[in-house]
Coordinates of N, CA and C in Angstrom, one line a residue:
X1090 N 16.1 31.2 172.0 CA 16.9 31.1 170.9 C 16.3 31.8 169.6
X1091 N 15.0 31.6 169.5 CA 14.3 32.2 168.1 C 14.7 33.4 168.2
X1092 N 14.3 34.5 169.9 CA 14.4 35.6 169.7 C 15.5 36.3 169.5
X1093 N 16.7 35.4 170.4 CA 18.4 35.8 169.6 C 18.2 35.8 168.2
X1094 N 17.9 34.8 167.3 CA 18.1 34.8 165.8 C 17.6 35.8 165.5
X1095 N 16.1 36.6 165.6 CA 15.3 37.4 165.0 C 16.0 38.7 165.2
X1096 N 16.4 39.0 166.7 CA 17.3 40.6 166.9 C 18.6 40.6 166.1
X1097 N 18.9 39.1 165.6 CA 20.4 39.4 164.6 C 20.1 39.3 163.7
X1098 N 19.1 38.7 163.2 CA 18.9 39.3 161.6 C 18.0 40.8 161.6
X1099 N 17.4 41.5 162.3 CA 17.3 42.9 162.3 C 18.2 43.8 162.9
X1100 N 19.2 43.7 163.4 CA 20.6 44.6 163.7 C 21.5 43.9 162.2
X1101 N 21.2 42.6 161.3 CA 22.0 42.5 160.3 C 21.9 43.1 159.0
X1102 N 20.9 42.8 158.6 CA 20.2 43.6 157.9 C 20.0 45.3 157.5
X1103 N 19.4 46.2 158.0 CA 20.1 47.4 158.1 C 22.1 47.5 158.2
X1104 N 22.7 47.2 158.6 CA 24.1 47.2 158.4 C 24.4 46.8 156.8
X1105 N 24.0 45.3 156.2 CA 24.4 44.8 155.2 C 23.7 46.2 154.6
X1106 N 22.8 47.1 154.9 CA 22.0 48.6 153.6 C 22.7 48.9 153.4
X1107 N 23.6 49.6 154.5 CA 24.3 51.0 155.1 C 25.4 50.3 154.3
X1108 N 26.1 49.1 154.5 CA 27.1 49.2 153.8 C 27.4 49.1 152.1
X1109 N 26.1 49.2 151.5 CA 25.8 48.6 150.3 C 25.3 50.5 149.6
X1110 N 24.9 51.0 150.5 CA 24.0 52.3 150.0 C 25.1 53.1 149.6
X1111 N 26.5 53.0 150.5 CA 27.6 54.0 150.0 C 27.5 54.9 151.4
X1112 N 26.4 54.7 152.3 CA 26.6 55.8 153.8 C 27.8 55.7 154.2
X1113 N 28.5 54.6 154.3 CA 29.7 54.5 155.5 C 30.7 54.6 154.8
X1114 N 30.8 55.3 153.2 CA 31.8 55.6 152.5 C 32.6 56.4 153.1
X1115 N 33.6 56.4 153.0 CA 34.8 57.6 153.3 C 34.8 58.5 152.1
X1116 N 35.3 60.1 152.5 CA 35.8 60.4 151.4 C 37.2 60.3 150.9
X1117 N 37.9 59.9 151.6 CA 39.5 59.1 151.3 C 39.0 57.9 150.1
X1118 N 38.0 57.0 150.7 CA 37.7 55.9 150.3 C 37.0 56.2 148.9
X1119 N 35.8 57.1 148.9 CA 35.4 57.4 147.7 C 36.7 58.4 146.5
X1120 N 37.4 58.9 147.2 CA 38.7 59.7 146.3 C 39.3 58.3 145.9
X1121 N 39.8 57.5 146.4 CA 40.5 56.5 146.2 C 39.8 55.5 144.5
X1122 N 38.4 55.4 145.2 CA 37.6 54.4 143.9 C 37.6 55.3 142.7
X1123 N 37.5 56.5 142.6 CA 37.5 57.7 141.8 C 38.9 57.7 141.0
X1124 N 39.6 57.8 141.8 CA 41.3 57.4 141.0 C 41.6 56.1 140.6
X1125 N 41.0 55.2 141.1 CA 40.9 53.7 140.3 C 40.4 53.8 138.4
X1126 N 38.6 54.3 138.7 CA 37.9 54.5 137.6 C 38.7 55.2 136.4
X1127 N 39.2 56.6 137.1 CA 40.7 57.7 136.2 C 41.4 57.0 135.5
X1128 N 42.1 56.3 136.5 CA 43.4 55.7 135.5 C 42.6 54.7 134.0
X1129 N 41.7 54.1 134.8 CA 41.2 53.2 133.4 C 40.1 53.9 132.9
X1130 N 40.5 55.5 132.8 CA 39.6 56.3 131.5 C 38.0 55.9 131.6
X1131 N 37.7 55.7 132.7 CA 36.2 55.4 133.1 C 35.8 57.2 133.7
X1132 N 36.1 58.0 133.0 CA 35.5 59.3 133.5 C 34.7 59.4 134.3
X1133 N 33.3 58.9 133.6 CA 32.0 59.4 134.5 C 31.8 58.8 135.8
X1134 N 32.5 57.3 135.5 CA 32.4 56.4 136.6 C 33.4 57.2 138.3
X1135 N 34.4 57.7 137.5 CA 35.8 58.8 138.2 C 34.6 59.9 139.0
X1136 N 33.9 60.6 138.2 CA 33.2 61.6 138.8 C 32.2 62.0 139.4
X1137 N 31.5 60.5 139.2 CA 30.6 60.0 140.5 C 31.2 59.8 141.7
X1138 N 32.4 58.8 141.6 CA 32.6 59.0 142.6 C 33.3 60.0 143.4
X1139 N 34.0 60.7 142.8 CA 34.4 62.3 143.2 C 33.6 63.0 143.9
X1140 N 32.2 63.1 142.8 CA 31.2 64.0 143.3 C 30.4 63.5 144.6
X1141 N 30.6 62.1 144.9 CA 29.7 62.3 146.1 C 30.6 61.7 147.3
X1142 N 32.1 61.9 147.3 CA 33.2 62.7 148.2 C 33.0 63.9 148.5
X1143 N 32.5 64.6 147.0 CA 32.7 66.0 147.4 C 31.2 66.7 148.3
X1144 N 30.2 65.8 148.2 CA 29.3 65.8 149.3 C 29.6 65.8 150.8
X1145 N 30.1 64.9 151.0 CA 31.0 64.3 152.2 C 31.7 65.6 153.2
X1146 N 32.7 65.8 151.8 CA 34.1 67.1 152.0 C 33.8 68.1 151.2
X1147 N 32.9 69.0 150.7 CA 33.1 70.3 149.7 C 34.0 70.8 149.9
X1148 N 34.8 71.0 150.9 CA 36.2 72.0 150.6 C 37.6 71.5 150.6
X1149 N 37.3 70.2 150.6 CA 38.9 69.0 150.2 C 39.2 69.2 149.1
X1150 N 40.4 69.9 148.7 CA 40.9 70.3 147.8 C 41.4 69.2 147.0
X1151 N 41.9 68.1 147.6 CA 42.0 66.9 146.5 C 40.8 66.6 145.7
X1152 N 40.0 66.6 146.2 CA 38.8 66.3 145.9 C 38.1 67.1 144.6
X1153 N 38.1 68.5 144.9 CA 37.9 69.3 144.0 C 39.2 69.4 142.6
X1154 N 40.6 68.9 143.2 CA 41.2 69.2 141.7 C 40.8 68.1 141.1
X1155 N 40.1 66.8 142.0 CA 39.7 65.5 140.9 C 38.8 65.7 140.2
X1156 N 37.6 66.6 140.2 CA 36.5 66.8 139.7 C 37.1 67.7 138.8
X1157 N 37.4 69.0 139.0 CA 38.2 69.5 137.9 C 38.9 68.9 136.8
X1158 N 39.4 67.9 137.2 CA 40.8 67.3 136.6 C 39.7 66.4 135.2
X1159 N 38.9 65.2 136.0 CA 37.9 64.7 135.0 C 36.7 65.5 134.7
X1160 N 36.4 66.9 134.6 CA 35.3 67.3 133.9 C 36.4 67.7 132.8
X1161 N 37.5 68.2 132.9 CA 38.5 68.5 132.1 C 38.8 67.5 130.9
X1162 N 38.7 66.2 131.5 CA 39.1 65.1 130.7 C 37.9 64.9 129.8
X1163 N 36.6 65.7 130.2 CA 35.5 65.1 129.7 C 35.3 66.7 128.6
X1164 N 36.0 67.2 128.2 CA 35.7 68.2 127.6 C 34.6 69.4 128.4
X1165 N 34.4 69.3 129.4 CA 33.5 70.5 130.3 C 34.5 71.2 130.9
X1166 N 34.8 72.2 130.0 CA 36.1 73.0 130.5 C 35.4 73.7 131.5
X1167 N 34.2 74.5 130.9 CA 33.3 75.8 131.9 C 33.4 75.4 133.1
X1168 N 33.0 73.9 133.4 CA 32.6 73.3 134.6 C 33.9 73.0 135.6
X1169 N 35.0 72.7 134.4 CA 36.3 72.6 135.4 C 36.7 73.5 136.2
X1170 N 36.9 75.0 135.5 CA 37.6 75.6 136.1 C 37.2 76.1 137.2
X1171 N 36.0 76.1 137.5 CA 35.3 76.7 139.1 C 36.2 75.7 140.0
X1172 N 35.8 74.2 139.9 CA 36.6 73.1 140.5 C 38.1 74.1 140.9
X1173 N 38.9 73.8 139.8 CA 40.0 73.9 139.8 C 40.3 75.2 140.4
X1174 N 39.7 76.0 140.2 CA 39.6 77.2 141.8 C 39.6 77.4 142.7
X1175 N 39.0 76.4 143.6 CA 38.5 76.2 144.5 C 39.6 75.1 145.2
X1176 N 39.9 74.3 144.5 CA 41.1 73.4 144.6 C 42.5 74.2 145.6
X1177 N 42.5 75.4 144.3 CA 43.4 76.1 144.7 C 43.2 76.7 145.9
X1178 N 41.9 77.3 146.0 CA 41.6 78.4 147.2 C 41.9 77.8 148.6
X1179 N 41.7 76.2 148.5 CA 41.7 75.3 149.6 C 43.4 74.4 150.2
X1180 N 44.1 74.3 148.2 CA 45.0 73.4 148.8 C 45.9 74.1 149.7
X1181 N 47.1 73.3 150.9 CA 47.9 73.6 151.9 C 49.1 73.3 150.9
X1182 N 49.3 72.4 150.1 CA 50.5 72.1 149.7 C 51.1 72.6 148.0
X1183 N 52.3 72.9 148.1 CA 53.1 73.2 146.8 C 52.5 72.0 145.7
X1184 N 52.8 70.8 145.9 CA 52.6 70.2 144.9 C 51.0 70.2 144.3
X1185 N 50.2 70.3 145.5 CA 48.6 70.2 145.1 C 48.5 71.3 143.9
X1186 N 49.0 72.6 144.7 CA 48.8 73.6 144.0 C 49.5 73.9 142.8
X1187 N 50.8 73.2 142.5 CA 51.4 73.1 141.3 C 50.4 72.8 140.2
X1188 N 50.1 71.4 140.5 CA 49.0 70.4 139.7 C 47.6 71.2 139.2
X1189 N 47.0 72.1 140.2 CA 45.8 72.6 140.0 C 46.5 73.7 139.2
X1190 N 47.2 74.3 139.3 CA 47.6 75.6 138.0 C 47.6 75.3 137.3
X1191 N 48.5 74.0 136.9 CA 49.1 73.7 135.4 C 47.1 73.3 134.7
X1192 N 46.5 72.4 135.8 CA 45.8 72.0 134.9 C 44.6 73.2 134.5
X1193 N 44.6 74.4 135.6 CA 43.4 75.7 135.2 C 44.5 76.1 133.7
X1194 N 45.6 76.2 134.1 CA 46.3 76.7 132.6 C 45.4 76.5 131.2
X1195 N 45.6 74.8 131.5 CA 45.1 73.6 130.5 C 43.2 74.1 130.1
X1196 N 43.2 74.4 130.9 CA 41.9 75.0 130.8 C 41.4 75.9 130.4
X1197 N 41.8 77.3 130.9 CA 42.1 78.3 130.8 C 42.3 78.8 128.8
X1198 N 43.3 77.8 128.5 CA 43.7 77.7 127.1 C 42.4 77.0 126.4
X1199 N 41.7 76.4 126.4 CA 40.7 75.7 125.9 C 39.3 76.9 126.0
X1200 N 39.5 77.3 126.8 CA 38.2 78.1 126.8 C 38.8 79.8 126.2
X1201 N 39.6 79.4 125.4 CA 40.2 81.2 124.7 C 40.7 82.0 126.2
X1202 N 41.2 81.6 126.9 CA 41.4 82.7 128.1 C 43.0 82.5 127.8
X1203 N 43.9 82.8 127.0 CA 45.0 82.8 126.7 C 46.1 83.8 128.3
X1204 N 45.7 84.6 128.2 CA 46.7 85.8 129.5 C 46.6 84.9 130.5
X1205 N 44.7 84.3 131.4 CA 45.0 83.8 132.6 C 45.4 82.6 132.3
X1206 N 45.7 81.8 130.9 CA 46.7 80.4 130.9 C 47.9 80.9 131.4
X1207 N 48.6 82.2 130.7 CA 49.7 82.0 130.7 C 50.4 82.2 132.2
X1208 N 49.4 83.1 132.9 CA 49.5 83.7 134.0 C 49.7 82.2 134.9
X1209 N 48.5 81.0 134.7 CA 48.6 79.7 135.5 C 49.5 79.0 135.4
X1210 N 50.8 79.0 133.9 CA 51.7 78.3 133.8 C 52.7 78.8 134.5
X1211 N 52.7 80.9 134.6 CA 54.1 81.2 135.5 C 53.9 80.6 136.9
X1212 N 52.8 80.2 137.4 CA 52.6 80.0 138.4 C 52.9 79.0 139.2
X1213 N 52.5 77.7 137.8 CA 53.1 76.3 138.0 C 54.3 76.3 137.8
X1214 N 55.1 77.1 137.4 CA 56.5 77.2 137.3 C 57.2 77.8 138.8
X1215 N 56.3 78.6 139.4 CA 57.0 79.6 140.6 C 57.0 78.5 141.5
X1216 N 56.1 77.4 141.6 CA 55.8 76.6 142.5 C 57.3 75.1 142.3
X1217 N 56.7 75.0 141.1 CA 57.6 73.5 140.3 C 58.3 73.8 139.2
X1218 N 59.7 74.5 139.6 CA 60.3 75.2 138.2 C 60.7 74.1 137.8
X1219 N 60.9 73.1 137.6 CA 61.4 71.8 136.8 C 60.1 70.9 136.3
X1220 N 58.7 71.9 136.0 CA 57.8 70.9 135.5 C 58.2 71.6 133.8
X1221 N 58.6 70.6 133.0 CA 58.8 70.6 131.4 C 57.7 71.1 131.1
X1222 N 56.5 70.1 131.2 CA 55.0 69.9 130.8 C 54.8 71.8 130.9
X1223 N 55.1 72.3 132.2 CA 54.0 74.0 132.2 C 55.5 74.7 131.3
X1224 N 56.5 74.1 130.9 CA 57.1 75.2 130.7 C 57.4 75.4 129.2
X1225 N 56.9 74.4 128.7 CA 56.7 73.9 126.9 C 55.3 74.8 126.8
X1226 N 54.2 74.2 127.7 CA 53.1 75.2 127.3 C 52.9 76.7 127.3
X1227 N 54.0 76.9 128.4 CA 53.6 78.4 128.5 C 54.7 79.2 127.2
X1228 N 55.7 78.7 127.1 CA 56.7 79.1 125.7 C 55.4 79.0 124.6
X1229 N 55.2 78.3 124.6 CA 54.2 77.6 122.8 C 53.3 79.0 123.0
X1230 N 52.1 79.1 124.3 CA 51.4 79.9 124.3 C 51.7 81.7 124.0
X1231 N 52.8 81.7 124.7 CA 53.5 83.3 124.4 C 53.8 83.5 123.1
X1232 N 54.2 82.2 122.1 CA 54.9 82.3 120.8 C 53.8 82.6 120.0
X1233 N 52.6 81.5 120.5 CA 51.7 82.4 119.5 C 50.7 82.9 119.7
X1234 N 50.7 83.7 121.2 CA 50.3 85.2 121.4 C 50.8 86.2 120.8
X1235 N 52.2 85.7 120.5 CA 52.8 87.1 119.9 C 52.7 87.1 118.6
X1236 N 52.4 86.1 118.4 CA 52.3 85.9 116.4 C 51.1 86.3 116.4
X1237 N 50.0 86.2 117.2 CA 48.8 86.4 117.0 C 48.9 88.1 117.4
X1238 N 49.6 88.6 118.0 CA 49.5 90.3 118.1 C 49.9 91.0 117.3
X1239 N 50.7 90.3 116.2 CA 52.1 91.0 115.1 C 50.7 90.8 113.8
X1240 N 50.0 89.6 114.0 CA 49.0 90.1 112.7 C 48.1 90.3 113.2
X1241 N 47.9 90.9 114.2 CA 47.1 92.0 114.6 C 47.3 92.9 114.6
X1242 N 48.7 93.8 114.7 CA 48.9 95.2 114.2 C 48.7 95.2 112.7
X1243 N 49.2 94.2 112.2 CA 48.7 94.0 110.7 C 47.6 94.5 110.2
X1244 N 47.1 93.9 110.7 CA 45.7 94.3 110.1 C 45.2 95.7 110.7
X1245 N 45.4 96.2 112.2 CA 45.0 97.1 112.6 C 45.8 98.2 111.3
X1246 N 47.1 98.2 111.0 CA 48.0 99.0 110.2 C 47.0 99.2 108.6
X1247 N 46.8 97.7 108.4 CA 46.1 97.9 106.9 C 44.7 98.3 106.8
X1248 N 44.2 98.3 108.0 CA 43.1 99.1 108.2 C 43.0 100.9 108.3
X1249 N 44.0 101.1 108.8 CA 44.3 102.3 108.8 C 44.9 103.0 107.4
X1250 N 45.6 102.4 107.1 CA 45.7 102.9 105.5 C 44.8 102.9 104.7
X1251 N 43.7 101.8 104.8 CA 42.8 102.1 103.9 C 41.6 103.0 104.5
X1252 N 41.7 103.3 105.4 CA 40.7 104.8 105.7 C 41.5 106.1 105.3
X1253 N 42.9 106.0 104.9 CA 42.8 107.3 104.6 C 43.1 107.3 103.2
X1254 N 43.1 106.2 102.6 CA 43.0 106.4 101.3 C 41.3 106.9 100.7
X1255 N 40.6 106.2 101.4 CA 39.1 106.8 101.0 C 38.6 108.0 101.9
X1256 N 39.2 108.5 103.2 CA 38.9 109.4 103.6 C 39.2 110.6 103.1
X1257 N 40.0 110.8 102.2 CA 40.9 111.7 102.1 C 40.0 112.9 100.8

């Protein structure tokens, strides 16, 4: 009898680790706790557990647009958009890839990369022509790309007049 009890508390023991250490996590299961954390704006808590899903799965493209998605939320644009690349390079489905455009867009625009935003919004559009969200951003962004190029001839123009007033 002793020796029954002693071989189940050493086959119990290691298991209660394993189940405690996070080994026998899924990465469904870890994506899942990670979208829990998300919704209630627990970022970092979101990206831990993402990030060591994405140990698990490195090329699960859900997985990667979540890490993207909350480095994004967390102001680490640089760091998103690799994510959100990769996301793409991996996802199978329209809507995955809808989601990951719009949000490299979102990104894209934060780090001054205006053309490849806008390029990511036509994109989200070719995929999800009824997403409002890419198609308000990508109008806004064209509007004032173009304002931003009209006083840019501006100035290239008023620059040019004043070299040949003193060139001359």
């Amino acid at each position: 009898m002793q020796a029954k009890r002693l071989s189940f508390i050493l086959l119990f023991f290691p298991v209660i680790f394993l189940l405690h250490s996070g080994f026998l996590e899924t990465t469904s299961g870890l994506n899942r706790k990670g979208n829990k954390a998300f919704q209630e704006k627990r970022y970092q808590t979101a990206l831990d557990a993402y990030q060591k899903a994405q140990v698990k799965n490195p090329d699960h493209p859900t997985v990667r647009y979540n890490v993207g998605t909350t480095l994004y939320q967390m102001d680490q644009f640089q760091e998103a958009e690799p994510q959100l690349a990769q996301a793409l390079a991996h996802a199978k489905t329209k809507e995955l890839k809808a989601l990951a455009y719009y949000n490299e867009g979102n990104t894209q625009y934060r780090l001054g990369q205006f053309d490849k935003a806008i390029e990511s919004y036509r994109k989200t559009l070719d995929l999800n022509p009824n997403d409002k969200d890419a198609k308000y951003n990508l109008e806004l962004l064209q509007k004032k790309k173009s304002m931003f190029e009209m006083k840019q001839d501006k100035r290239d123009e008023k620059q040019r007049k004043s070299k040949r007033c003193f060139g001359e």
